[in-house]
Amino acid sequence: MTAAGGPYRQSASTIRFDWGMPGALAVVEGAAVAVVVDVLSFTTSVSVAIDSGVEVFPYRFRDASAAAFAATRGAVLAVGRREAGTSGVSLSPLSVRAAAADGVLGGGGKLVLPSPNGSAIARQLGEAGVPVVGASLRNVKAVATWVRSAAGRRPVAVVAAGERWPGDLLRPAVEDLWGAGAVIQALLDAGSGPASPEALAAVAAYRDLGRSLVRALSSCASGQELIADGYGDEIAVAAELDRSSRVPVLQGESFRAA
């Protein structure tokens, strides 16, 4: 891995925070665990899948290579939301939940879940040998408890995946800032720390969020995009704060429950 060095590593802090793939590569150096946050919708969908006993393979792109990869793993390949329609599996956590309930995935099923953001970051860090956890608002306390136990006093890198502008530039997405802030707050409450100023800024954003997660997620740019495209029902799943007690850990190629 190549990454920005020097102060960008936040090496003086036990809890570090940054954005996207470049930020992940900067703060992960020397970290015991990397926590990837992609609230709308990769890590929320991973959490829903893990709750249903489904093994999730992160993948960078939804292309011919993804189809071949899924075939060799005996897995279902998630497709685009429009392509999936009402019965297929996509990046939508509702589609993952429905597929698990209908037996398309079910207990012991396998799912390849491509995403250029959270999935790509998790896969690259995993290939570099970094232990990776998938965090969303659904499993904040469970993730913090597991990470605190696994990392001890060693550094933890929390990464907000963000979204993409046209031209493939990183778009910081406030929902991932909130999710990262929730995880960092829970880590601090569990006795981890100190946190970098960047990590504390994420905590402050989460603390200022207020009580209505659904309202906040619906009002932010990513939520508005989902609503405009007809997928606003997914937001309620992303807002299921601490509904899950399971922790998705990337073990080899796939996320499984810790």
Short mmCIF file of C-alpha atoms in Angstrom, two decimals:
data_model
loop_
_atom_site.label_atom_id
_atom_site.label_comp_id
_atom_site.label_asym_id
_atom_site.label_seq_id
_atom_site.Cartn_x
_atom_site.Cartn_y
_atom_site.Cartn_z
CA MET A 1 0.00 0.00 0.00
CA THR A 2 1.09 3.56 -0.65
CA ALA A 3 -0.27 6.37 1.48
CA ALA A 4 0.28 9.91 2.59
CA GLY A 5 2.79 9.99 5.40
CA GLY A 6 3.76 12.28 8.21
CA PRO A 7 0.96 14.02 10.08
CA TYR A 8 -1.74 12.53 7.87
CA ARG A 9 -1.27 9.19 9.60
CA GLN A 10 -2.54 10.68 12.89
CA SER A 11 0.00 8.37 14.53
CA ALA A 12 -0.08 10.24 17.85
CA SER A 13 -3.68 9.08 18.39
CA THR A 14 -5.09 5.65 19.17
CA ILE A 15 -8.40 6.38 17.40
CA ARG A 16 -7.89 7.83 13.93
CA PHE A 17 -10.37 8.98 11.30
CA ASP A 18 -10.27 9.84 7.62
CA TRP A 19 -12.18 9.62 4.33
CA GLY A 20 -12.23 7.28 1.34
CA MET A 21 -9.46 5.11 -0.01
CA PRO A 22 -6.66 7.72 0.29
CA GLY A 23 -7.64 8.49 3.88
CA ALA A 24 -7.88 4.80 4.71
CA LEU A 25 -4.38 4.16 3.41
CA ALA A 26 -3.06 7.09 5.46
CA VAL A 27 -4.54 6.21 8.87
CA VAL A 28 -4.40 2.42 8.67
CA GLU A 29 -0.63 2.17 9.00
CA GLY A 30 0.13 0.39 12.27
CA ALA A 31 -3.58 0.01 13.13
CA ALA A 32 -4.80 -3.19 14.75
CA VAL A 33 -8.25 -2.87 13.14
CA ALA A 34 -9.82 -0.80 10.38
CA VAL A 35 -13.52 0.06 10.75
CA VAL A 36 -15.18 0.89 7.42
CA VAL A 37 -18.42 2.91 7.52
CA ASP A 38 -20.71 3.21 4.48
CA VAL A 39 -24.19 3.90 5.86
CA LEU A 40 -26.05 4.35 2.55
CA SER A 41 -25.69 1.55 1.83
CA PHE A 42 -22.82 -0.97 1.75
CA THR A 43 -22.14 -1.62 5.43
CA THR A 44 -25.84 -1.43 6.30
CA SER A 45 -26.50 -4.16 3.73
CA VAL A 46 -23.58 -6.19 5.09
CA SER A 47 -25.06 -5.93 8.58
CA VAL A 48 -28.49 -7.07 7.39
CA ALA A 49 -26.89 -9.99 5.53
CA ILE A 50 -24.78 -11.07 8.50
CA ASP A 51 -27.88 -11.01 10.71
CA SER A 52 -29.43 -13.52 8.31
CA GLY A 53 -26.41 -15.82 8.26
CA VAL A 54 -25.27 -14.70 4.81
CA GLU A 55 -21.55 -14.53 3.96
CA VAL A 56 -20.69 -11.31 2.08
CA PHE A 57 -17.83 -10.94 -0.40
CA PRO A 58 -16.87 -7.30 -1.04
CA TYR A 59 -15.93 -6.48 -4.63
CA ARG A 60 -14.78 -3.27 -6.28
CA PHE A 61 -16.89 -3.14 -9.45
CA ARG A 62 -20.06 -4.70 -10.79
CA ASP A 63 -18.71 -6.01 -14.09
CA ALA A 64 -17.93 -9.26 -15.91
CA SER A 65 -15.14 -10.04 -13.48
CA ALA A 66 -17.61 -9.75 -10.58
CA ALA A 67 -19.89 -12.28 -12.24
CA ALA A 68 -17.00 -14.68 -12.73
CA PHE A 69 -15.88 -14.17 -9.14
CA ALA A 70 -19.38 -14.90 -7.82
CA ALA A 71 -19.65 -18.03 -9.95
CA THR A 72 -16.39 -19.47 -8.60
CA ARG A 73 -17.56 -18.84 -5.01
CA GLY A 74 -21.04 -20.24 -5.50
CA ALA A 75 -22.46 -16.85 -4.57
CA VAL A 76 -25.29 -14.60 -5.70
CA LEU A 77 -24.06 -11.41 -7.37
CA ALA A 78 -25.85 -8.23 -6.32
CA VAL A 79 -26.94 -6.15 -9.31
CA GLY A 80 -28.05 -2.54 -9.71
CA ARG A 81 -31.21 -1.45 -7.94
CA ARG A 82 -33.18 -0.94 -11.15
CA GLU A 83 -31.93 -4.21 -12.61
CA ALA A 84 -32.88 -6.04 -9.41
CA GLY A 85 -36.47 -4.77 -9.51
CA THR A 86 -38.69 -6.12 -6.73
CA SER A 87 -37.27 -9.63 -6.57
CA GLY A 88 -33.52 -9.39 -7.17
CA VAL A 89 -30.64 -8.61 -4.82
CA SER A 90 -28.84 -5.27 -4.99
CA LEU A 91 -26.92 -2.91 -2.72
CA SER A 92 -30.27 -2.14 -1.09
CA PRO A 93 -30.51 -3.55 2.46
CA LEU A 94 -34.22 -4.13 1.87
CA SER A 95 -33.44 -6.38 -1.09
CA VAL A 96 -30.89 -8.32 0.98
CA ARG A 97 -33.41 -8.75 3.81
CA ALA A 98 -36.12 -9.91 1.40
CA ALA A 99 -33.80 -12.34 -0.40
CA ALA A 100 -32.75 -13.88 2.91
CA ALA A 101 -36.37 -14.21 4.05
CA ASP A 102 -37.45 -15.75 0.73
CA GLY A 103 -34.65 -18.31 0.76
CA VAL A 104 -32.78 -16.81 -2.20
CA LEU A 105 -29.85 -16.30 0.17
CA GLY A 106 -30.94 -17.78 3.48
CA GLY A 107 -28.73 -19.12 6.24
CA GLY A 108 -25.38 -20.17 4.86
CA GLY A 109 -25.90 -18.25 1.61
CA LYS A 110 -23.19 -16.25 -0.12
CA LEU A 111 -23.47 -12.77 -1.64
CA VAL A 112 -20.99 -10.77 -3.72
CA LEU A 113 -21.71 -7.11 -3.01
CA PRO A 114 -19.86 -4.70 -5.33
CA SER A 115 -19.48 -1.03 -4.40
CA PRO A 116 -16.89 1.55 -5.46
CA ASN A 117 -16.84 3.00 -1.95
CA GLY A 118 -17.12 0.88 1.21
CA SER A 119 -16.75 -2.44 -0.57
CA ALA A 120 -13.67 -1.36 -2.52
CA ILE A 121 -12.01 0.06 0.61
CA ALA A 122 -12.73 -3.07 2.65
CA ARG A 123 -11.41 -5.35 -0.07
CA GLN A 124 -8.17 -3.42 -0.58
CA LEU A 125 -7.44 -3.22 3.14
CA GLY A 126 -8.25 -6.89 3.54
CA GLU A 127 -5.92 -7.84 0.69
CA ALA A 128 -3.18 -5.85 2.46
CA GLY A 129 -3.66 -7.98 5.59
CA VAL A 130 -5.45 -5.38 7.72
CA PRO A 131 -8.30 -6.75 9.91
CA VAL A 132 -11.47 -5.02 8.67
CA VAL A 133 -14.84 -4.55 10.39
CA GLY A 134 -17.99 -3.31 8.66
CA ALA A 135 -19.82 -0.73 10.79
CA SER A 136 -23.14 1.01 10.31
CA LEU A 137 -25.62 2.69 12.60
CA ARG A 138 -27.23 -0.73 13.05
CA ASN A 139 -24.31 -2.21 15.01
CA VAL A 140 -22.43 0.67 16.68
CA LYS A 141 -22.17 -0.72 20.21
CA ALA A 142 -21.42 -4.27 19.06
CA VAL A 143 -18.63 -3.05 16.77
CA ALA A 144 -17.11 -0.86 19.49
CA THR A 145 -17.16 -3.69 22.02
CA TRP A 146 -15.53 -6.13 19.59
CA VAL A 147 -12.92 -3.63 18.38
CA ARG A 148 -12.01 -2.63 21.94
CA SER A 149 -11.46 -6.29 22.80
CA ALA A 150 -9.53 -7.09 19.61
CA ALA A 151 -7.35 -3.98 19.49
CA GLY A 152 -6.78 -3.35 23.17
CA ARG A 153 -4.62 -0.23 23.40
CA ARG A 154 -3.39 -0.51 19.83
CA PRO A 155 -4.51 2.01 17.18
CA VAL A 156 -7.87 1.79 15.43
CA ALA A 157 -8.54 3.38 12.03
CA VAL A 158 -12.14 4.48 11.38
CA VAL A 159 -12.83 5.20 7.71
CA ALA A 160 -15.86 7.03 6.31
CA ALA A 161 -16.27 5.62 2.81
CA GLY A 162 -18.01 8.62 1.26
CA GLU A 163 -19.56 8.73 -2.21
CA ARG A 164 -18.31 9.70 -5.67
CA TRP A 165 -18.68 12.84 -7.71
CA PRO A 166 -18.80 12.53 -11.51
CA GLY A 167 -15.24 11.97 -12.59
CA ASP A 168 -14.70 9.52 -9.72
CA LEU A 169 -13.71 12.16 -7.19
CA LEU A 170 -14.47 11.54 -3.51
CA ARG A 171 -17.64 13.20 -2.20
CA PRO A 172 -17.58 13.31 1.61
CA ALA A 173 -21.03 12.04 2.66
CA VAL A 174 -22.39 13.31 5.96
CA GLU A 175 -24.19 10.04 6.78
CA ASP A 176 -20.81 8.29 6.92
CA LEU A 177 -19.46 11.07 9.13
CA TRP A 178 -22.37 10.44 11.52
CA GLY A 179 -21.83 6.69 11.47
CA ALA A 180 -18.10 7.05 12.08
CA GLY A 181 -18.77 9.52 14.88
CA ALA A 182 -21.17 7.09 16.54
CA VAL A 183 -18.55 4.32 16.45
CA ILE A 184 -15.80 6.60 17.75
CA GLN A 185 -18.03 7.83 20.58
CA ALA A 186 -18.77 4.22 21.54
CA LEU A 187 -15.05 3.40 21.48
CA LEU A 188 -14.31 6.34 23.75
CA ASP A 189 -17.11 5.24 26.09
CA ALA A 190 -15.51 1.77 26.19
CA GLY A 191 -12.19 3.23 27.31
CA SER A 192 -10.32 3.49 24.01
CA GLY A 193 -8.40 6.60 23.07
CA PRO A 194 -7.06 9.16 22.77
CA ALA A 195 -8.84 10.20 19.59
CA SER A 196 -7.36 12.49 16.95
CA PRO A 197 -8.92 15.91 16.29
CA GLU A 198 -10.31 14.48 13.06
CA ALA A 199 -11.99 11.65 15.00
CA LEU A 200 -13.35 14.07 17.61
CA ALA A 201 -14.84 16.20 14.82
CA ALA A 202 -16.81 13.15 13.66
CA VAL A 203 -18.02 12.60 17.23
CA ALA A 204 -19.17 16.22 17.43
CA ALA A 205 -21.13 15.85 14.19
CA TYR A 206 -22.88 12.75 15.54
CA ARG A 207 -23.67 14.39 18.88
CA ASP A 208 -25.31 17.34 17.09
CA LEU A 209 -27.45 15.04 14.98
CA GLY A 210 -30.48 14.99 17.28
CA ARG A 211 -32.88 12.16 17.98
CA SER A 212 -34.41 11.54 14.55
CA LEU A 213 -32.00 9.49 12.47
CA VAL A 214 -34.61 8.86 9.79
CA ARG A 215 -35.21 12.60 9.37
CA ALA A 216 -31.49 13.37 9.22
CA LEU A 217 -30.71 10.57 6.78
CA SER A 218 -33.67 11.56 4.62
CA SER A 219 -32.58 15.20 4.53
CA CYS A 220 -28.91 14.70 3.60
CA ALA A 221 -27.80 14.65 -0.03
CA SER A 222 -27.41 10.87 -0.25
CA GLY A 223 -30.82 10.33 1.31
CA GLN A 224 -32.40 12.83 -1.07
CA GLU A 225 -30.81 10.98 -3.97
CA LEU A 226 -32.31 7.68 -2.79
CA ILE A 227 -35.73 9.29 -2.36
CA ALA A 228 -35.60 10.92 -5.80
CA ASP A 229 -34.71 7.56 -7.36
CA GLY A 230 -37.62 5.84 -5.60
CA TYR A 231 -35.63 4.00 -2.91
CA GLY A 232 -36.40 6.12 0.12
CA ASP A 233 -37.76 3.10 2.03
CA GLU A 234 -34.17 1.92 2.49
CA ILE A 235 -33.39 4.82 4.81
CA ALA A 236 -35.39 3.35 7.70
CA VAL A 237 -33.13 0.28 7.69
CA ALA A 238 -30.01 2.43 7.83
CA ALA A 239 -31.53 4.26 10.82
CA GLU A 240 -32.03 1.08 12.93
CA LEU A 241 -29.63 2.27 15.62
CA ASP A 242 -28.00 -0.65 17.44
CA ARG A 243 -30.59 -3.11 16.15
CA SER A 244 -27.88 -5.67 15.48
CA SER A 245 -25.50 -7.30 17.95
CA ARG A 246 -23.44 -9.00 15.22
CA VAL A 247 -20.11 -7.73 13.98
CA PRO A 248 -19.13 -8.30 10.31
CA VAL A 249 -15.41 -9.11 10.19
CA LEU A 250 -13.60 -9.58 6.89
CA GLN A 251 -12.09 -13.05 7.17
CA GLY A 252 -10.11 -13.84 4.04
CA GLU A 253 -12.30 -12.78 1.12
CA SER A 254 -15.62 -12.44 2.93
CA PHE A 255 -17.42 -10.77 5.81
CA ARG A 256 -18.71 -13.20 8.42
CA ALA A 257 -20.02 -12.71 11.94
CA ALA A 258 -17.25 -12.36 14.51
#
